[in-house]
XYZ file of C-alpha atoms in Angstrom:
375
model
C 134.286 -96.166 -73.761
C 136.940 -94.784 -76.679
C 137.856 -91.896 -74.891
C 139.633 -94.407 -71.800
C 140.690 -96.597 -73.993
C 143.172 -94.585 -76.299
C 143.917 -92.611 -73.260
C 145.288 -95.807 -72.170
C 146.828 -96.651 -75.201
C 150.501 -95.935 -74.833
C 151.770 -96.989 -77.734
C 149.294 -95.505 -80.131
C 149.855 -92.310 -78.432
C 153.848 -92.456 -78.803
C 153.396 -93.332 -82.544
C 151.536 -90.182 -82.936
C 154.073 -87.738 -80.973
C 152.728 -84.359 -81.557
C 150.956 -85.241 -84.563
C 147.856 -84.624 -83.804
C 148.948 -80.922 -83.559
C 149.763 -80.961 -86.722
C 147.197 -79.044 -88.111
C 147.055 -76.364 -85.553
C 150.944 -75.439 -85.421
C 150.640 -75.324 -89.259
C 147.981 -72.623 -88.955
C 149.997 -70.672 -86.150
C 152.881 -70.620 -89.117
C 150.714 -69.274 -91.446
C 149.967 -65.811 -90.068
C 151.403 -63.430 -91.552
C 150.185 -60.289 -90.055
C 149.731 -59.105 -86.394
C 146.367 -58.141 -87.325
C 145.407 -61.770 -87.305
C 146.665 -62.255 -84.335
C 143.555 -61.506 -82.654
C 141.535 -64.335 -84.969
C 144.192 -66.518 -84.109
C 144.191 -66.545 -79.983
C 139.569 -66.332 -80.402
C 140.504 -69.717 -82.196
C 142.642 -71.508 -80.549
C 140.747 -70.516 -77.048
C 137.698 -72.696 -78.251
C 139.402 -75.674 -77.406
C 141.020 -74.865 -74.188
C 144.215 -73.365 -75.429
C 144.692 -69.593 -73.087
C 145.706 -67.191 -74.930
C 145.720 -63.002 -73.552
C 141.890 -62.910 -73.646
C 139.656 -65.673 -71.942
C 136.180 -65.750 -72.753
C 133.484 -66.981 -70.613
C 129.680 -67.070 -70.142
C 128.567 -65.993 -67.167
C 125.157 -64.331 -65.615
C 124.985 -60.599 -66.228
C 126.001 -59.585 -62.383
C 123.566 -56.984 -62.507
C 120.496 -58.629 -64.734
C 120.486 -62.329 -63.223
C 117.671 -63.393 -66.007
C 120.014 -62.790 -68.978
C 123.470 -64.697 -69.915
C 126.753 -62.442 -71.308
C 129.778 -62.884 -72.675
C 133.102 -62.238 -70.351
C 136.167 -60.911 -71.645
C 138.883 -61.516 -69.028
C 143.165 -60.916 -69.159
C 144.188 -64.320 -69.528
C 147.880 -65.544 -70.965
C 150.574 -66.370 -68.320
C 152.179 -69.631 -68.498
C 153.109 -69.202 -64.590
C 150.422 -69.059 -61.426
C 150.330 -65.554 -61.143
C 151.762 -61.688 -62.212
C 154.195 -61.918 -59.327
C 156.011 -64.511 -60.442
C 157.093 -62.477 -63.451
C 157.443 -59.288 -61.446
C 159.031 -60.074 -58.162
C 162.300 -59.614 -59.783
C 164.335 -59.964 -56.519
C 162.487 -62.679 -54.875
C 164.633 -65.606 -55.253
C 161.864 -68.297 -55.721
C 160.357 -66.914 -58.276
C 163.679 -66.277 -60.339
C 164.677 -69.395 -59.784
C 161.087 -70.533 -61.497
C 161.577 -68.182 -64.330
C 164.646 -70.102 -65.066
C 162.764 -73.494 -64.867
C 159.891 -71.884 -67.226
C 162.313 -70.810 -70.130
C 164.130 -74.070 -70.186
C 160.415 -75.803 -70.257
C 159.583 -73.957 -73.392
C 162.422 -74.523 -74.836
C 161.749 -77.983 -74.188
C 158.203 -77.969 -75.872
C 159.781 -75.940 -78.817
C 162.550 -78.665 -79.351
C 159.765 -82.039 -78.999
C 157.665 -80.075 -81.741
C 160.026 -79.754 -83.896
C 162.728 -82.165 -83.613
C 165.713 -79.660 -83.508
C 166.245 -79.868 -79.182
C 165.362 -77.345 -76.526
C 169.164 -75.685 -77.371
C 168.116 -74.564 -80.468
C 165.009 -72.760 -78.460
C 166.949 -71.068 -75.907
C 166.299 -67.412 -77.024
C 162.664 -67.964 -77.833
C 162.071 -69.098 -75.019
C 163.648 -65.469 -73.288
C 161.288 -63.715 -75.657
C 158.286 -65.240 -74.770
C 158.844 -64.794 -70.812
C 159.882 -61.423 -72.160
C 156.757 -60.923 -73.595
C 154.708 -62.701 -71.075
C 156.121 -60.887 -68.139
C 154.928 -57.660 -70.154
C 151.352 -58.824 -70.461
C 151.390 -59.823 -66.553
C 152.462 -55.952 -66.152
C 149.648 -54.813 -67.441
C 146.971 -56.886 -65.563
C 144.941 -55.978 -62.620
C 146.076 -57.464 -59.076
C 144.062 -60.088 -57.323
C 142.704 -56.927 -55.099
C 141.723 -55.288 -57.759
C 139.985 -58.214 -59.498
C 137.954 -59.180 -56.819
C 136.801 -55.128 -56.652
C 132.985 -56.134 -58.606
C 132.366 -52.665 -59.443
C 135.196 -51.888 -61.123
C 135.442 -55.038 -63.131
C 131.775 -54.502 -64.451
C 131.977 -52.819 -67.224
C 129.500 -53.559 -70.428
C 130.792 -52.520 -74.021
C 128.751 -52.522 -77.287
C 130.685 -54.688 -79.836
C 130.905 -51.800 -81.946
C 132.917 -49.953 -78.983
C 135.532 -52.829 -78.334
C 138.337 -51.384 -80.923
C 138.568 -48.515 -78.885
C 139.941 -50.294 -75.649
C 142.397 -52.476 -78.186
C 142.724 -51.062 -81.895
C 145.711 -54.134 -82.743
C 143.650 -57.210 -81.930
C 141.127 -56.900 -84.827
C 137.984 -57.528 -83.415
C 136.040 -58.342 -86.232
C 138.360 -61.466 -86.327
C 138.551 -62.097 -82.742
C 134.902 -62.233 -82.602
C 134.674 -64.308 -85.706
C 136.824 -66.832 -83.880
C 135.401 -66.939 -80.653
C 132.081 -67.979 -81.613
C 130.575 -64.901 -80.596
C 129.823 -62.346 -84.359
C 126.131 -61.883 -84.395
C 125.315 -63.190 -80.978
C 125.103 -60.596 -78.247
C 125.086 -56.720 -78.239
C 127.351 -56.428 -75.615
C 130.216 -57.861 -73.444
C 131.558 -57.487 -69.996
C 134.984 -56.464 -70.023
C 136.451 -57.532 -66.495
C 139.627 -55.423 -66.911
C 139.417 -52.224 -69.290
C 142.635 -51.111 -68.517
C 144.289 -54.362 -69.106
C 142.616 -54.202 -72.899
C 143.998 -50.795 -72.842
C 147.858 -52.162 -72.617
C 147.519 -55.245 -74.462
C 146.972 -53.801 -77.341
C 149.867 -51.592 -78.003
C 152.099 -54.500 -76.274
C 151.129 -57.221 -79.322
C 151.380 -54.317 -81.787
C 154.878 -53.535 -80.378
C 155.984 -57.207 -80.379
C 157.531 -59.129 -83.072
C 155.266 -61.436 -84.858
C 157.821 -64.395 -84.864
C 158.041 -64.235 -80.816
C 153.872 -63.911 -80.849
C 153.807 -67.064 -82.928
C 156.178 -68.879 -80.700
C 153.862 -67.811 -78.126
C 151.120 -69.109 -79.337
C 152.834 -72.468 -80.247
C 154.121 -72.729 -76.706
C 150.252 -72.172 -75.420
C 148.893 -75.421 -77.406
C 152.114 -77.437 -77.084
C 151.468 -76.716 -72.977
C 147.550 -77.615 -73.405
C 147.864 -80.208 -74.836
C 150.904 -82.027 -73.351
C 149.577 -84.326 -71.486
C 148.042 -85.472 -74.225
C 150.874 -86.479 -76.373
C 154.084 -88.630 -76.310
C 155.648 -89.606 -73.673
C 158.215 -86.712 -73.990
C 155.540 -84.146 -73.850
C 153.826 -85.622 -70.768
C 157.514 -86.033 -68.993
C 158.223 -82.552 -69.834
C 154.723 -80.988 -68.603
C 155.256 -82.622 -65.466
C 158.391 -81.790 -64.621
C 157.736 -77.999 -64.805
C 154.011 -77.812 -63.495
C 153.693 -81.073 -61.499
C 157.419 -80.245 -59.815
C 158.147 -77.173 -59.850
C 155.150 -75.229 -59.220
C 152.918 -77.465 -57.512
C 155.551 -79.418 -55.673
C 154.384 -83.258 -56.810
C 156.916 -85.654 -57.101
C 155.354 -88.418 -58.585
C 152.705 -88.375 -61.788
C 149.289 -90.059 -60.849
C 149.105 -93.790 -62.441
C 147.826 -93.267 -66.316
C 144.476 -94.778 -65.307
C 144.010 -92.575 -63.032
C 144.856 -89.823 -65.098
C 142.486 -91.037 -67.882
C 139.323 -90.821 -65.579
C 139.835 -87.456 -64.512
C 139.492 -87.020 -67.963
C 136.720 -88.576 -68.669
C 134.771 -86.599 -65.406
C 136.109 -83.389 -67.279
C 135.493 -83.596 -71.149
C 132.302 -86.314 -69.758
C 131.341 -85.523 -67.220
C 127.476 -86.309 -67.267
C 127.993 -89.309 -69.248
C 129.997 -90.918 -66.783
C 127.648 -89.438 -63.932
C 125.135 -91.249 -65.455
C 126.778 -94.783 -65.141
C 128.028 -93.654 -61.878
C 124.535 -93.115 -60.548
C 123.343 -96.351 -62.414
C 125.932 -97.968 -59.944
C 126.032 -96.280 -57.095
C 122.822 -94.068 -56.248
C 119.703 -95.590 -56.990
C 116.040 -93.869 -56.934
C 115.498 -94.776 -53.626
C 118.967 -93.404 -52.400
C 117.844 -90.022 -54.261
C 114.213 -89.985 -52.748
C 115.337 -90.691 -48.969
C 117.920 -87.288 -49.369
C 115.277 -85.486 -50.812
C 112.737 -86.136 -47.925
C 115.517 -85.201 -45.727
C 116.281 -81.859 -47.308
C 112.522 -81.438 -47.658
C 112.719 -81.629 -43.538
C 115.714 -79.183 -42.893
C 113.868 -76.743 -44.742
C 110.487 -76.858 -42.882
C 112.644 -76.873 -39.318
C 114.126 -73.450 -40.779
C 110.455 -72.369 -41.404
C 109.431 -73.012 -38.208
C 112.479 -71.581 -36.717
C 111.997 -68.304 -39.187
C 108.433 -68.190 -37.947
C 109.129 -68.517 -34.069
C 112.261 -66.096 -33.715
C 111.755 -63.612 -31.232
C 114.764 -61.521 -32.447
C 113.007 -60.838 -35.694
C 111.078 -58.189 -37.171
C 107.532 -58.922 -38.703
C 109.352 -57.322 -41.973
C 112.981 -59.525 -41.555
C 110.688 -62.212 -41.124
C 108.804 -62.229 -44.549
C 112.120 -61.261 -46.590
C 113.565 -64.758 -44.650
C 110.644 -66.624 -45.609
C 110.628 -65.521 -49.272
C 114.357 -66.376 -49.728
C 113.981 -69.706 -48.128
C 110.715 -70.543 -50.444
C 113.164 -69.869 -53.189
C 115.778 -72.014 -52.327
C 116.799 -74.668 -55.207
C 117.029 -78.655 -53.838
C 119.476 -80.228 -56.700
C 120.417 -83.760 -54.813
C 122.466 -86.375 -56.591
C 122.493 -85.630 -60.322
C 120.684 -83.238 -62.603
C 117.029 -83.911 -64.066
C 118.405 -83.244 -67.618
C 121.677 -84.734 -68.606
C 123.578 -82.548 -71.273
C 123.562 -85.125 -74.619
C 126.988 -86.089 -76.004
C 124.901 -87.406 -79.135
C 127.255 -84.587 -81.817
C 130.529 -85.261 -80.310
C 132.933 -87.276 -82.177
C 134.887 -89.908 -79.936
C 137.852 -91.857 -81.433
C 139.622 -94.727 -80.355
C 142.976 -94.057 -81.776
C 142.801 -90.129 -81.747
C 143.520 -88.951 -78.059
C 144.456 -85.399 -78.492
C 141.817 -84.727 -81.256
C 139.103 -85.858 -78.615
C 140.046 -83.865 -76.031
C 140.232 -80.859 -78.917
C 136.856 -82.199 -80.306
C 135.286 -82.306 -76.954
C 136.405 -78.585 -75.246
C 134.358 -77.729 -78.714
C 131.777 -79.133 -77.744
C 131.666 -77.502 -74.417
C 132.478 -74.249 -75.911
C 129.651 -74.724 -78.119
C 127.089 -75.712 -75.409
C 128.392 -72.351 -73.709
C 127.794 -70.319 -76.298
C 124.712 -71.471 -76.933
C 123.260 -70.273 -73.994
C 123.312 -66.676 -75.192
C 119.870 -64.782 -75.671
C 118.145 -68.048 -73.612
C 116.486 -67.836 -70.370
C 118.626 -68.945 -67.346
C 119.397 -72.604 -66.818
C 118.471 -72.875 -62.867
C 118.365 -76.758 -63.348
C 122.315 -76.440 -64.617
C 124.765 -78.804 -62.321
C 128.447 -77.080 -61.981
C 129.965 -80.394 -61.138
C 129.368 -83.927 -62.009
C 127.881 -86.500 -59.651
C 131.089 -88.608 -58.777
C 132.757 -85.312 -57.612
C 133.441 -85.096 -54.330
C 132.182 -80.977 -53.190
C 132.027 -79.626 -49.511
């Protein structure tokens, strides 16, 4: 019940301002050297912050029994590349204009001085943003699976980018002494990233960064912050005019850093046994009216026929709510600590994820909770 209740907890969350953050700008000041750059943006990813890499763990695509890391390009404060490279579409400019006044905003709430005082920053980081969305792939050519397969040894991943410091990176994603290999989605974008943060200033990669956990976490914060965040995302690029009521707000939430916990009081409420049983039988029936059918088709080959069957026999009835619930019992809950629960809870996930690595496949895993509505 803590998580709700200081999400609900106006006050206690305007005291704090961006306070909570403390400790994380702090550590963003303290690097000193491009090299730890790569440390820095493995780090701050583990609790939902995106940074030029995103990490995920996925299936292998071509061994289904085993679980990989994914390296993917990652980093753009806007939707897509084009809005940082349709220089003469008038929309997007227009948007571009929006964005540097928005960080500039963030900037200024951070640190007291105003968004005026933020102005050029700002410039540099959608300088240095639209550069990284110059060197990533298309949507075409991201949705091309052969091409963005590609397993590399550990060993072989400062060859694609020399400048991140991998030993670092991997340190700080959770991932040093845990697999032999990752799946690199986009080589080439690896490829140009690296000589781009290299090339860049550190002070504009550190504003960067700052901008990438102040936009995180904004809604999460003051007042200020939250006003800000929607006025950009919420209005400008998704077209909302009006915030959704802070309750409301608060259970999405809870069904996202929750999830199962809530499920389970959901269910308690709403689908009993008996509820679970009767959808069941009736799933049990649509299959057996596709065996039949499977069995009876005159269009189909004896051979067809036995490859139907098999994949039908293998189909996977999940109804209602998963058999295992994932247990909260390690994470750390606060009532008067909104930000740092959210932070403490994305660990927690990020943890569970990586803990899947060198384990057999989890075919009893839910991808959604069981208040979420899914056609």
């Amino acid at each position: 019940d803590a998580l709700p209740i200081c999400f609900v907890d106006e006050a206690g969350v305007e005291r704090r301002g961006s306070k909570p953050l403390a400790g994380e700008l702090a550590a963003i000041d303290a690097v000193s050297d491009p090299r730890q750059l790569g440390g820095l943006f493995a780090r701050l990813g583990r609790f939902g912050v995106d940074g030029p890499i995103a990490l995920a763990i996925v299936q292998d695509d071509r061994n289904a029994t085993r679980y990989v890391p994914a390296l993917m390009q990652a980093g753009l404060g806007l939707p897509t590349r084009d809005y940082y490279l349709k220089l003469d579409d008038a929309t997007f400019r227009g948007v571009r204009t929006r964005y540097v006044a928005y960080l500039a905003k963030l900037l200024g709430l951070a640190d007291g001085r105003g968004a005026a005082a933020h102005q050029k920053t700002a410039r540099d980081i959608l300088a240095l943003e639209t550069e990284i969305a110059r060197v990533q792939w298309s949507p075409v050519e991201n949705r091309d699976p052969v091409k963005s397969y590609n397993p590399v040894a550990l060993a072989d991943l400062p060859a694609y980018a020399p400048a991140l410091g991998w030993n670092d990176w991997l340190a700080g994603a959770g991932l040093a002494g845990k697999t032999p290999d990752v799946l690199v989605r986009q080589p080439s974008y690896l490829r140009g990233l690296s000589p781009l943060l290299a090339g860049t200033p550190l002070a504009t990669s550190k504003a960067y960064a700052r901008t990438r956990l102040l936009d995180a976490y904004a809604p999460f914060l003051s007042r200020a912050f939250v006003d800000a965040r929607f006025a950009f995302v919420g209005v400008v690029l998704n077209g909302t005019s009006t915030n959704r009521p802070r309750w409301q707000r608060g259970i999405r939430l809870v069904n996202e850093t929750l999830g199962e916990a809530m499920g389970r009081r959901y269910v308690d409420a709403h689908f009993p046994p008996a509820s679970k049983q009767r959808m069941e039988a009736m799933v049990d029936n649509l299959l057996a009216a596709y065996r039949d059918s499977i069995t009876t088709l005159d269009w189909m080959g004896p051979e067809t026929r036995q490859q139907a069957l098999a994949k039908l026999a293998k189909f996977r009835v999940k109804v209602g709510y998963p058999t295992k619930w994932i247990a909260y019992d390690t994470l750390a809950i606060k009532r008067d600590d909104l930000a740092g629960n959210v932070m403490r809870a994305r660990r927690f996930e990020d943890a569970r994820q990586l803990a899947k690595l060198g384990q057999p496949i989890d075919r009893e895993e839910w991808q959604m909770t069981p208040p979420t509505v899914n056609a």
